[in-house]
PDB file of C-alpha atoms in Angstrom:
ATOM      1  CA  MET A   1      -3.521   2.473  21.218  1.00 95.00           C
ATOM      2  CA  GLU A   2      -4.577   5.404  19.063  1.00 96.00           C
ATOM      3  CA  LEU A   3      -2.639   8.630  18.547  1.00 98.00           C
ATOM      4  CA  GLU A   4      -4.182  11.888  17.278  1.00 98.00           C
ATOM      5  CA  LEU A   5      -2.257  14.270  15.024  1.00 98.00           C
ATOM      6  CA  LYS A   6      -3.287  17.908  14.441  1.00 98.00           C
ATOM      7  CA  ARG A   7      -2.150  20.617  12.032  1.00 97.00           C
ATOM      8  CA  SER A   8      -3.901  23.792  10.839  1.00 95.00           C
ATOM      9  CA  GLY A   9      -7.424  22.502  11.419  1.00 95.00           C
ATOM     10  CA  ARG A  10      -6.724  19.058   9.973  1.00 97.00           C
ATOM     11  CA  THR A  11      -6.499  15.842  11.970  1.00 98.00           C
ATOM     12  CA  ALA A  12      -5.298  12.279  11.604  1.00 98.00           C
ATOM     13  CA  ARG A  13      -5.458   9.171  13.758  1.00 98.00           C
ATOM     14  CA  VAL A  14      -2.691   6.586  13.918  1.00 98.00           C
ATOM     15  CA  GLU A  15      -3.035   3.115  15.430  1.00 98.00           C
ATOM     16  CA  THR A  16      -0.044   1.496  17.123  1.00 98.00           C
ATOM     17  CA  LEU A  17      -1.328  -1.854  15.810  1.00 98.00           C
ATOM     18  CA  GLY A  18       0.365  -1.997  12.414  1.00 98.00           C
ATOM     19  CA  ALA A  19       1.461   1.675  12.634  1.00 98.00           C
ATOM     20  CA  GLU A  20      -1.544   2.522  10.429  1.00 98.00           C
ATOM     21  CA  LEU A  21      -2.830   5.989   9.666  1.00 98.00           C
ATOM     22  CA  VAL A  22      -6.522   5.113   9.903  1.00 98.00           C
ATOM     23  CA  SER A  23      -8.148   8.537   9.546  1.00 98.00           C
ATOM     24  CA  TYR A  24      -7.407  11.819   7.798  1.00 98.00           C
ATOM     25  CA  ARG A  25      -9.871  14.718   8.008  1.00 98.00           C
ATOM     26  CA  ASP A  26      -9.482  18.077   6.289  1.00 96.00           C
ATOM     27  CA  GLU A  27     -10.404  21.528   7.619  1.00 95.00           C
ATOM     28  CA  GLY A  28     -14.061  20.884   6.796  1.00 94.00           C
ATOM     29  CA  ASP A  29     -14.005  17.586   8.728  1.00 96.00           C
ATOM     30  CA  ARG A  30     -14.251  15.562   5.503  1.00 96.00           C
ATOM     31  CA  GLU A  31     -12.894  12.036   6.006  1.00 98.00           C
ATOM     32  CA  TYR A  32     -10.682  10.593   3.248  1.00 98.00           C
ATOM     33  CA  ILE A  33      -9.625   7.196   4.640  1.00 98.00           C
ATOM     34  CA  TRP A  34     -11.894   4.166   4.328  1.00 98.00           C
ATOM     35  CA  SER A  35     -13.671   3.210   7.561  1.00 96.00           C
ATOM     36  CA  GLY A  36     -12.850  -0.499   7.521  1.00 96.00           C
ATOM     37  CA  ASP A  37     -16.495  -1.581   7.381  1.00 96.00           C
ATOM     38  CA  PRO A  38     -16.292  -5.403   7.708  1.00 96.00           C
ATOM     39  CA  ALA A  39     -19.331  -5.790   5.453  1.00 96.00           C
ATOM     40  CA  TYR A  40     -16.880  -5.007   2.656  1.00 97.00           C
ATOM     41  CA  TRP A  41     -13.278  -5.162   3.930  1.00 96.00           C
ATOM     42  CA  PRO A  42     -12.059  -4.550   7.503  1.00 96.00           C
ATOM     43  CA  GLY A  43      -8.677  -3.143   6.450  1.00 96.00           C
ATOM     44  CA  ARG A  44      -7.905   0.545   6.126  1.00 97.00           C
ATOM     45  CA  ASN A  45      -4.245   1.289   5.513  1.00 98.00           C
ATOM     46  CA  PRO A  46      -2.049  -1.756   6.244  1.00 97.00           C
ATOM     47  CA  LEU A  47       1.733  -1.857   5.864  1.00 98.00           C
ATOM     48  CA  LEU A  48       3.004  -4.804   3.817  1.00 98.00           C
ATOM     49  CA  PHE A  49       6.239  -6.330   5.194  1.00 98.00           C
ATOM     50  CA  PRO A  50       8.298  -8.471   4.610  1.00 97.00           C
ATOM     51  CA  ILE A  51       6.284  -9.707   1.619  1.00 94.00           C
ATOM     52  CA  VAL A  52       3.808  -8.077  -0.758  1.00 95.00           C
ATOM     53  CA  GLY A  53       0.782 -10.081  -1.846  1.00 89.00           C
ATOM     54  CA  GLY A  54       0.525 -13.822  -1.514  1.00 83.00           C
ATOM     55  CA  LEU A  55       3.091 -16.572  -1.791  1.00 81.00           C
ATOM     56  CA  LYS A  56       2.652 -19.572  -4.052  1.00 80.00           C
ATOM     57  CA  ASP A  57       0.848 -22.131  -1.875  1.00 79.00           C
ATOM     58  CA  GLY A  58       1.409 -19.724   1.036  1.00 77.00           C
ATOM     59  CA  LYS A  59       5.016 -20.882   1.444  1.00 81.00           C
ATOM     60  CA  ILE A  60       8.526 -19.703   0.733  1.00 82.00           C
ATOM     61  CA  TYR A  61      12.090 -20.650   1.611  1.00 83.00           C
ATOM     62  CA  VAL A  62      14.162 -18.498   3.931  1.00 84.00           C
ATOM     63  CA  LYS A  63      17.756 -19.586   4.468  1.00 83.00           C
ATOM     64  CA  GLY A  64      16.822 -22.915   2.899  1.00 81.00           C
ATOM     65  CA  LYS A  65      13.955 -23.598   5.326  1.00 82.00           C
ATOM     66  CA  GLU A  66      10.347 -23.723   4.151  1.00 86.00           C
ATOM     67  CA  VAL A  67       8.055 -21.374   6.084  1.00 82.00           C
ATOM     68  CA  SER A  68       4.432 -20.324   5.754  1.00 85.00           C
ATOM     69  CA  MET A  69       3.509 -16.664   5.813  1.00 88.00           C
ATOM     70  CA  GLU A  70       0.114 -15.050   5.419  1.00 86.00           C
ATOM     71  CA  ARG A  71      -0.661 -12.665   2.595  1.00 88.00           C
ATOM     72  CA  HIS A  72       1.172  -9.319   2.898  1.00 91.00           C
ATOM     73  CA  GLY A  73       3.347 -10.492   5.793  1.00 93.00           C
ATOM     74  CA  PHE A  74       3.175  -9.983   9.536  1.00 96.00           C
ATOM     75  CA  ALA A  75       3.837  -6.280  10.228  1.00 97.00           C
ATOM     76  CA  ARG A  76       0.186  -5.267   9.854  1.00 96.00           C
ATOM     77  CA  ARG A  77      -0.770  -7.612  12.720  1.00 95.00           C
ATOM     78  CA  ARG A  78       1.967  -6.461  15.120  1.00 97.00           C
ATOM     79  CA  GLU A  79       1.940  -3.837  17.853  1.00 98.00           C
ATOM     80  CA  PHE A  80       4.479  -1.060  17.236  1.00 98.00           C
ATOM     81  CA  ALA A  81       6.211   0.954  19.967  1.00 98.00           C
ATOM     82  CA  VAL A  82       5.861   4.752  19.927  1.00 98.00           C
ATOM     83  CA  THR A  83       9.446   6.006  19.570  1.00 98.00           C
ATOM     84  CA  GLY A  84       8.809   9.658  18.697  1.00 98.00           C
ATOM     85  CA  ARG A  85       5.928  12.075  18.992  1.00 97.00           C
ATOM     86  CA  GLY A  86       4.991  15.627  18.004  1.00 98.00           C
ATOM     87  CA  GLU A  87       1.721  17.480  17.557  1.00 98.00           C
ATOM     88  CA  ASP A  88       1.524  16.666  13.843  1.00 98.00           C
ATOM     89  CA  TRP A  89       3.689  13.529  13.605  1.00 98.00           C
ATOM     90  CA  ALA A  90       4.315  10.163  15.208  1.00 98.00           C
ATOM     91  CA  GLU A  91       7.141   7.654  14.828  1.00 98.00           C
ATOM     92  CA  LEU A  92       6.434   3.981  15.512  1.00 98.00           C
ATOM     93  CA  THR A  93       8.906   1.105  15.531  1.00 98.00           C
ATOM     94  CA  LEU A  94       8.764  -2.679  15.307  1.00 98.00           C
ATOM     95  CA  GLU A  95      11.692  -5.003  15.975  1.00 98.00           C
ATOM     96  CA  GLN A  96      12.104  -8.746  15.763  1.00 97.00           C
ATOM     97  CA  ASP A  97      10.953 -11.132  18.464  1.00 96.00           C
ATOM     98  CA  GLU A  98      10.662 -14.904  18.791  1.00 95.00           C
ATOM     99  CA  ASP A  99       7.478 -14.995  16.715  1.00 94.00           C
ATOM    100  CA  THR A 100       8.851 -12.972  13.801  1.00 95.00           C
ATOM    101  CA  LEU A 101      12.162 -14.845  13.829  1.00 94.00           C
ATOM    102  CA  ALA A 102      10.279 -18.123  13.373  1.00 92.00           C
ATOM    103  CA  LEU A 103       8.942 -16.763  10.066  1.00 91.00           C
ATOM    104  CA  TYR A 104      11.625 -14.312   9.028  1.00 94.00           C
ATOM    105  CA  PRO A 105      14.996 -15.192  10.627  1.00 94.00           C
ATOM    106  CA  TRP A 106      16.647 -11.769  10.412  1.00 96.00           C
ATOM    107  CA  PRO A 107      16.976  -9.097  13.104  1.00 97.00           C
ATOM    108  CA  PHE A 108      15.424  -5.861  11.816  1.00 98.00           C
ATOM    109  CA  ARG A 109      14.063  -2.482  12.792  1.00 98.00           C
ATOM    110  CA  LEU A 110      10.981  -1.208  10.962  1.00 98.00           C
ATOM    111  CA  THR A 111      10.269   2.478  11.624  1.00 98.00           C
ATOM    112  CA  VAL A 112       7.149   4.239  10.329  1.00 98.00           C
ATOM    113  CA  ARG A 113       6.770   8.022  10.461  1.00 98.00           C
ATOM    114  CA  GLN A 114       3.237   9.304   9.931  1.00 98.00           C
ATOM    115  CA  GLN A 115       3.073  13.080   9.489  1.00 98.00           C
ATOM    116  CA  LEU A 116       0.531  15.722   8.583  1.00 98.00           C
ATOM    117  CA  THR A 117       1.748  18.079   5.861  1.00 97.00           C
ATOM    118  CA  ASP A 118       0.481  21.400   4.519  1.00 92.00           C
ATOM    119  CA  GLY A 119      -1.890  19.697   2.086  1.00 93.00           C
ATOM    120  CA  GLY A 120      -2.361  16.192   3.450  1.00 97.00           C
ATOM    121  CA  PHE A 121      -0.116  13.567   5.012  1.00 98.00           C
ATOM    122  CA  SER A 122       3.051  11.599   4.372  1.00 98.00           C
ATOM    123  CA  THR A 123       4.122   8.100   5.334  1.00 98.00           C
ATOM    124  CA  ALA A 124       7.822   7.205   5.468  1.00 98.00           C
ATOM    125  CA  VAL A 125       9.004   3.664   6.196  1.00 98.00           C
ATOM    126  CA  THR A 126      12.619   2.920   7.120  1.00 98.00           C
ATOM    127  CA  VAL A 127      13.851  -0.662   7.197  1.00 98.00           C
ATOM    128  CA  THR A 128      17.171  -1.343   8.950  1.00 98.00           C
ATOM    129  CA  ASN A 129      19.164  -4.559   8.970  1.00 98.00           C
ATOM    130  CA  THR A 130      20.290  -4.832  12.593  1.00 98.00           C
ATOM    131  CA  GLY A 131      21.817  -8.277  12.105  1.00 97.00           C
ATOM    132  CA  SER A 132      25.109  -9.615  10.777  1.00 97.00           C
ATOM    133  CA  GLU A 133      23.904 -11.161   7.477  1.00 96.00           C
ATOM    134  CA  PRO A 134      22.356  -9.745   4.282  1.00 96.00           C
ATOM    135  CA  MET A 135      18.611  -9.247   4.803  1.00 96.00           C
ATOM    136  CA  PRO A 136      16.032  -9.484   1.965  1.00 96.00           C
ATOM    137  CA  PHE A 137      12.591  -7.905   2.250  1.00 97.00           C
ATOM    138  CA  CYS A 138       9.680  -6.551   0.245  1.00 97.00           C
ATOM    139  CA  LEU A 139       7.611  -3.532   1.243  1.00 98.00           C
ATOM    140  CA  GLY A 140       4.269  -2.140   0.211  1.00 98.00           C
ATOM    141  CA  ALA A 141       1.565   0.381   1.075  1.00 98.00           C
ATOM    142  CA  HIS A 142      -2.180  -0.338   0.865  1.00 98.00           C
ATOM    143  CA  THR A 143      -3.980   2.951   1.551  1.00 98.00           C
ATOM    144  CA  ALA A 144      -7.753   2.720   1.151  1.00 98.00           C
ATOM    145  CA  PHE A 145      -9.515   5.966   0.226  1.00 98.00           C
ATOM    146  CA  ARG A 146     -13.238   6.598   0.423  1.00 98.00           C
ATOM    147  CA  CYS A 147     -14.653   6.535  -3.087  1.00 98.00           C
ATOM    148  CA  PRO A 148     -17.019   8.252  -3.528  1.00 98.00           C
ATOM    149  CA  LEU A 149     -16.239  11.109  -1.169  1.00 97.00           C
ATOM    150  CA  GLU A 150     -19.419  13.144  -1.638  1.00 95.00           C
ATOM    151  CA  PRO A 151     -23.106  12.239  -1.130  1.00 94.00           C
ATOM    152  CA  GLY A 152     -24.846  11.566  -4.419  1.00 94.00           C
ATOM    153  CA  GLU A 153     -21.674  10.489  -6.209  1.00 97.00           C
ATOM    154  CA  ALA A 154     -20.826   7.008  -7.445  1.00 98.00           C
ATOM    155  CA  PHE A 155     -17.599   5.000  -7.747  1.00 98.00           C
ATOM    156  CA  ALA A 156     -17.892   5.288 -11.536  1.00 97.00           C
ATOM    157  CA  ASP A 157     -17.835   9.111 -11.281  1.00 98.00           C
ATOM    158  CA  TYR A 158     -14.117   8.917 -10.485  1.00 98.00           C
ATOM    159  CA  ASP A 159     -11.019   8.721 -12.667  1.00 98.00           C
ATOM    160  CA  ILE A 160      -7.485   7.542 -12.063  1.00 98.00           C
ATOM    161  CA  VAL A 161      -5.345  10.269 -13.641  1.00 98.00           C
ATOM    162  CA  PHE A 162      -1.583  10.202 -14.272  1.00 98.00           C
ATOM    163  CA  PRO A 163       0.536  13.298 -14.985  1.00 98.00           C
ATOM    164  CA  GLN A 164       2.027  11.628 -18.070  1.00 97.00           C
ATOM    165  CA  ARG A 165       0.456   9.636 -20.864  1.00 97.00           C
ATOM    166  CA  GLU A 166       1.193   5.975 -20.285  1.00 96.00           C
ATOM    167  CA  ILE A 167       1.412   2.850 -22.418  1.00 93.00           C
ATOM    168  CA  CYS A 168       1.151   0.228 -19.712  1.00 91.00           C
ATOM    169  CA  PRO A 169      -0.896  -2.991 -19.566  1.00 90.00           C
ATOM    170  CA  THR A 170      -2.119  -4.448 -16.289  1.00 90.00           C
ATOM    171  CA  LEU A 171      -0.563  -7.714 -15.176  1.00 88.00           C
ATOM    172  CA  LEU A 172      -2.915 -10.671 -14.866  1.00 83.00           C
ATOM    173  CA  PRO A 173      -2.701 -12.719 -11.672  1.00 77.00           C
ATOM    174  CA  ASP A 174      -3.894 -16.336 -11.702  1.00 72.00           C
ATOM    175  CA  ALA A 175      -3.521 -19.474  -9.590  1.00 71.00           C
ATOM    176  CA  ASN A 176       0.116 -19.854 -10.648  1.00 75.00           C
ATOM    177  CA  GLY A 177       1.057 -16.244  -9.935  1.00 80.00           C
ATOM    178  CA  LEU A 178       1.870 -13.252 -12.106  1.00 88.00           C
ATOM    179  CA  ASP A 179       3.307 -13.956 -15.534  1.00 84.00           C
ATOM    180  CA  TRP A 180       5.346 -11.133 -17.095  1.00 85.00           C
ATOM    181  CA  ASN A 181       4.239 -12.427 -20.522  1.00 83.00           C
ATOM    182  CA  ARG A 182       0.520 -12.193 -19.722  1.00 84.00           C
ATOM    183  CA  ALA A 183      -0.980  -8.733 -19.547  1.00 87.00           C
ATOM    184  CA  LEU A 184      -4.167  -6.976 -20.588  1.00 87.00           C
ATOM    185  CA  PRO A 185      -4.134  -3.678 -22.476  1.00 89.00           C
ATOM    186  CA  CYS A 186      -5.297  -1.009 -20.069  1.00 90.00           C
ATOM    187  CA  LEU A 187      -3.426   2.285 -20.419  1.00 91.00           C
ATOM    188  CA  GLU A 188      -2.850   2.732 -24.149  1.00 92.00           C
ATOM    189  CA  ASP A 189      -1.220   6.112 -24.697  1.00 95.00           C
ATOM    190  CA  ALA A 190      -3.576   7.567 -22.115  1.00 95.00           C
ATOM    191  CA  ASP A 191      -3.323   9.498 -18.876  1.00 97.00           C
ATOM    192  CA  THR A 192      -6.821   8.723 -17.576  1.00 97.00           C
ATOM    193  CA  LEU A 193      -8.523   5.486 -16.577  1.00 96.00           C
ATOM    194  CA  PRO A 194     -12.240   5.839 -15.698  1.00 97.00           C
ATOM    195  CA  LEU A 195     -13.093   3.745 -12.642  1.00 97.00           C
ATOM    196  CA  SER A 196     -15.342   0.748 -13.121  1.00 96.00           C
ATOM    197  CA  TYR A 197     -16.074  -2.167 -10.821  1.00 97.00           C
ATOM    198  CA  ARG A 198     -15.690  -4.520 -13.788  1.00 95.00           C
ATOM    199  CA  TRP A 199     -11.890  -4.206 -13.628  1.00 92.00           C
ATOM    200  CA  PHE A 200     -11.879  -5.615 -10.112  1.00 95.00           C
ATOM    201  CA  ASP A 201     -14.665  -8.146 -10.640  1.00 95.00           C
ATOM    202  CA  GLU A 202     -12.716  -9.640 -13.544  1.00 90.00           C
ATOM    203  CA  MET A 203      -9.085  -9.255 -12.387  1.00 88.00           C
ATOM    204  CA  ASP A 204      -9.188  -8.526  -8.652  1.00 91.00           C
ATOM    205  CA  THR A 205      -6.258  -6.080  -8.772  1.00 93.00           C
ATOM    206  CA  LEU A 206      -4.874  -3.650 -11.368  1.00 95.00           C
ATOM    207  CA  ILE A 207      -1.078  -4.014 -11.265  1.00 95.00           C
ATOM    208  CA  PHE A 208       1.224  -1.720 -13.241  1.00 95.00           C
ATOM    209  CA  ARG A 209       5.000  -1.875 -13.512  1.00 94.00           C
ATOM    210  CA  GLY A 210       7.148   0.436 -15.582  1.00 92.00           C
ATOM    211  CA  LEU A 211       5.019   3.567 -15.233  1.00 96.00           C
ATOM    212  CA  LYS A 212       6.732   6.811 -16.205  1.00 97.00           C
ATOM    213  CA  SER A 213       4.562   8.740 -13.746  1.00 98.00           C
ATOM    214  CA  GLN A 214       5.611   9.017 -10.116  1.00 98.00           C
ATOM    215  CA  SER A 215       2.265  10.304  -8.901  1.00 98.00           C
ATOM    216  CA  VAL A 216      -1.410   9.613  -9.515  1.00 98.00           C
ATOM    217  CA  ARG A 217      -4.753  11.282  -8.805  1.00 98.00           C
ATOM    218  CA  LEU A 218      -8.073   9.760  -7.800  1.00 98.00           C
ATOM    219  CA  VAL A 219     -10.524  12.506  -8.685  1.00 98.00           C
ATOM    220  CA  SER A 220     -14.262  12.983  -9.147  1.00 98.00           C
ATOM    221  CA  ARG A 221     -15.436  14.250 -12.528  1.00 97.00           C
ATOM    222  CA  ARG A 222     -18.450  15.798 -10.771  1.00 95.00           C
ATOM    223  CA  SER A 223     -17.003  17.587  -7.741  1.00 95.00           C
ATOM    224  CA  GLY A 224     -13.308  17.766  -8.637  1.00 96.00           C
ATOM    225  CA  ARG A 225     -12.508  16.396  -5.187  1.00 97.00           C
ATOM    226  CA  GLY A 226     -10.147  13.548  -4.537  1.00 98.00           C
ATOM    227  CA  VAL A 227      -6.563  12.778  -3.602  1.00 98.00           C
ATOM    228  CA  GLU A 228      -3.159  12.835  -5.216  1.00 98.00           C
ATOM    229  CA  MET A 229      -0.462  10.361  -4.177  1.00 98.00           C
ATOM    230  CA  ALA A 230       3.212  10.835  -5.036  1.00 98.00           C
ATOM    231  CA  PHE A 231       5.183   7.583  -4.859  1.00 98.00           C
ATOM    232  CA  PRO A 232       8.783   8.238  -5.968  1.00 97.00           C
ATOM    233  CA  GLY A 233      11.058   5.205  -5.877  1.00 96.00           C
ATOM    234  CA  TRP A 234       8.353   2.520  -5.888  1.00 98.00           C
ATOM    235  CA  PRO A 235       8.557   0.317  -9.046  1.00 97.00           C
ATOM    236  CA  VAL A 236       5.018  -1.108  -8.961  1.00 97.00           C
ATOM    237  CA  LEU A 237       1.647   0.586  -8.463  1.00 97.00           C
ATOM    238  CA  ALA A 238      -1.553  -1.366  -7.803  1.00 97.00           C
ATOM    239  CA  PHE A 239      -5.220  -0.465  -7.385  1.00 97.00           C
ATOM    240  CA  TRP A 240      -7.724  -2.660  -5.565  1.00 97.00           C
ATOM    241  CA  THR A 241     -11.230  -2.844  -4.204  1.00 98.00           C
ATOM    242  CA  ILE A 242     -12.915  -6.058  -3.172  1.00 97.00           C
ATOM    243  CA  ALA A 243     -14.594  -7.841  -6.080  1.00 96.00           C
ATOM    244  CA  HIS A 244     -18.322  -8.360  -6.552  1.00 97.00           C
ATOM    245  CA  LYS A 245     -19.395  -6.111  -3.659  1.00 97.00           C
ATOM    246  CA  GLN A 246     -19.399  -2.626  -5.239  1.00 97.00           C
ATOM    247  CA  ALA A 247     -17.496  -1.363  -2.218  1.00 98.00           C
ATOM    248  CA  PRO A 248     -17.184   2.421  -1.676  1.00 98.00           C
ATOM    249  CA  TYR A 249     -13.386   2.602  -1.495  1.00 98.00           C
ATOM    250  CA  LEU A 250     -10.284   2.264  -3.658  1.00 98.00           C
ATOM    251  CA  CYS A 251      -6.816   1.260  -2.461  1.00 98.00           C
ATOM    252  CA  ILE A 252      -3.792   2.949  -4.048  1.00 98.00           C
ATOM    253  CA  GLU A 253      -0.785   0.714  -3.421  1.00 98.00           C
ATOM    254  CA  PRO A 254       2.875   1.509  -4.150  1.00 98.00           C
ATOM    255  CA  TRP A 255       4.889  -1.726  -3.973  1.00 98.00           C
ATOM    256  CA  HIS A 256       8.562  -2.646  -3.786  1.00 98.00           C
ATOM    257  CA  GLY A 257       7.789  -6.312  -4.246  1.00 95.00           C
ATOM    258  CA  CYS A 258       5.170  -8.484  -5.924  1.00 93.00           C
ATOM    259  CA  PRO A 259       2.923 -11.464  -5.338  1.00 91.00           C
ATOM    260  CA  ALA A 260       4.238 -14.812  -6.572  1.00 87.00           C
ATOM    261  CA  VAL A 261       5.604 -14.640 -10.123  1.00 88.00           C
ATOM    262  CA  VAL A 262       5.670 -17.604 -12.493  1.00 85.00           C
ATOM    263  CA  GLY A 263       9.200 -19.004 -12.655  1.00 83.00           C
ATOM    264  CA  GLU A 264      10.589 -17.146  -9.633  1.00 86.00           C
ATOM    265  CA  GLY A 265      13.162 -18.869  -7.427  1.00 87.00           C
ATOM    266  CA  PRO A 266      12.158 -20.496  -4.151  1.00 88.00           C
ATOM    267  CA  GLU A 267      13.899 -18.091  -1.750  1.00 90.00           C
ATOM    268  CA  LEU A 268      12.536 -14.792  -0.456  1.00 91.00           C
ATOM    269  CA  ALA A 269      15.527 -13.019  -2.023  1.00 92.00           C
ATOM    270  CA  ASP A 270      14.387 -14.330  -5.445  1.00 92.00           C
ATOM    271  CA  LYS A 271      11.119 -12.397  -5.379  1.00 92.00           C
ATOM    272  CA  ALA A 272      10.614  -9.616  -7.908  1.00 93.00           C
ATOM    273  CA  PHE A 273      11.672  -6.159  -6.664  1.00 96.00           C
ATOM    274  CA  CYS A 274      12.979  -7.607  -3.391  1.00 96.00           C
ATOM    275  CA  ILE A 275      15.498  -5.350  -1.609  1.00 98.00           C
ATOM    276  CA  THR A 276      18.525  -6.816   0.180  1.00 98.00           C
ATOM    277  CA  LEU A 277      20.237  -4.759   2.887  1.00 98.00           C
ATOM    278  CA  ALA A 278      23.804  -5.295   4.057  1.00 98.00           C
ATOM    279  CA  PRO A 279      24.376  -5.537   7.831  1.00 98.00           C
ATOM    280  CA  GLY A 280      23.773  -2.120   9.391  1.00 98.00           C
ATOM    281  CA  GLU A 281      22.235  -0.707   6.184  1.00 98.00           C
ATOM    282  CA  SER A 282      18.885   1.131   6.064  1.00 98.00           C
ATOM    283  CA  ARG A 283      16.446   1.957   3.273  1.00 98.00           C
ATOM    284  CA  THR A 284      13.638   4.516   3.411  1.00 98.00           C
ATOM    285  CA  LEU A 285      10.644   4.584   1.076  1.00 98.00           C
ATOM    286  CA  ASP A 286       7.876   7.123   1.402  1.00 98.00           C
ATOM    287  CA  TYR A 287       4.734   8.413  -0.244  1.00 98.00           C
ATOM    288  CA  GLN A 288       2.860  11.683   0.078  1.00 98.00           C
ATOM    289  CA  VAL A 289      -0.881  12.292  -0.144  1.00 98.00           C
ATOM    290  CA  LYS A 290      -2.576  15.640  -0.691  1.00 97.00           C
ATOM    291  CA  THR A 291      -6.251  16.389  -1.044  1.00 97.00           C
ATOM    292  CA  LEU A 292      -7.786  18.012  -4.104  1.00 96.00           C
TER     293      LEU A 292
END
């Protein structure tokens, strides 16, 4: 089911499947979210829970039992219930069932609030441990923005711009997972990274940890248009577009978790940046997007 949000001439659409915000249009009816064209990538804005990225060999241990889980977890494939609704916001909730418990044996409540704001939209995700044991989880966003936004522009006309100068290499994934000791110089006392498909053709994903900045802009050097995402409280930021297809989108991805890391323990709770909630405890992470 699809829900429409409206505010001051701007609109958004939210799907109950995955609780995704799949469209955002400004006052001039300009679309900012990627369309999900399957010729490139059918995703648009999936929520990553209870893992981020892939597992080594697609498997992990939970409570000592080996389970298989697809990349980025199961929440993006699940139907959420609408638990709150206003003209410019929607709240959607997912809880455990027999299928999720077979993969992830903890009772939980996952609540997503999608809301239009004065300059864009915000997404807030609250995870609650509704069970009686400590509950580990990872969480991530995967918002795909149209890039380029304007006719006549190219992907390479855009920059990734941080508010602070950064010295931060990108982590290098390989068949064995991320290795904290392997990284490629990328941001070297710089606040701007010009977009190029070569980054993604060679490395698939740009992954940064330890950034000083808590926001980032994707902006055209030609038109000045783009988006700014604020991601306070997320320790990892990734950028991705599908390799070798010159696709017209870029994903900006705040993560509280990581794909498989070389040397990590076998349990879900051992994963980098994993959060563990006590019984009855909740944790909210959010990000805000405004248009430029």
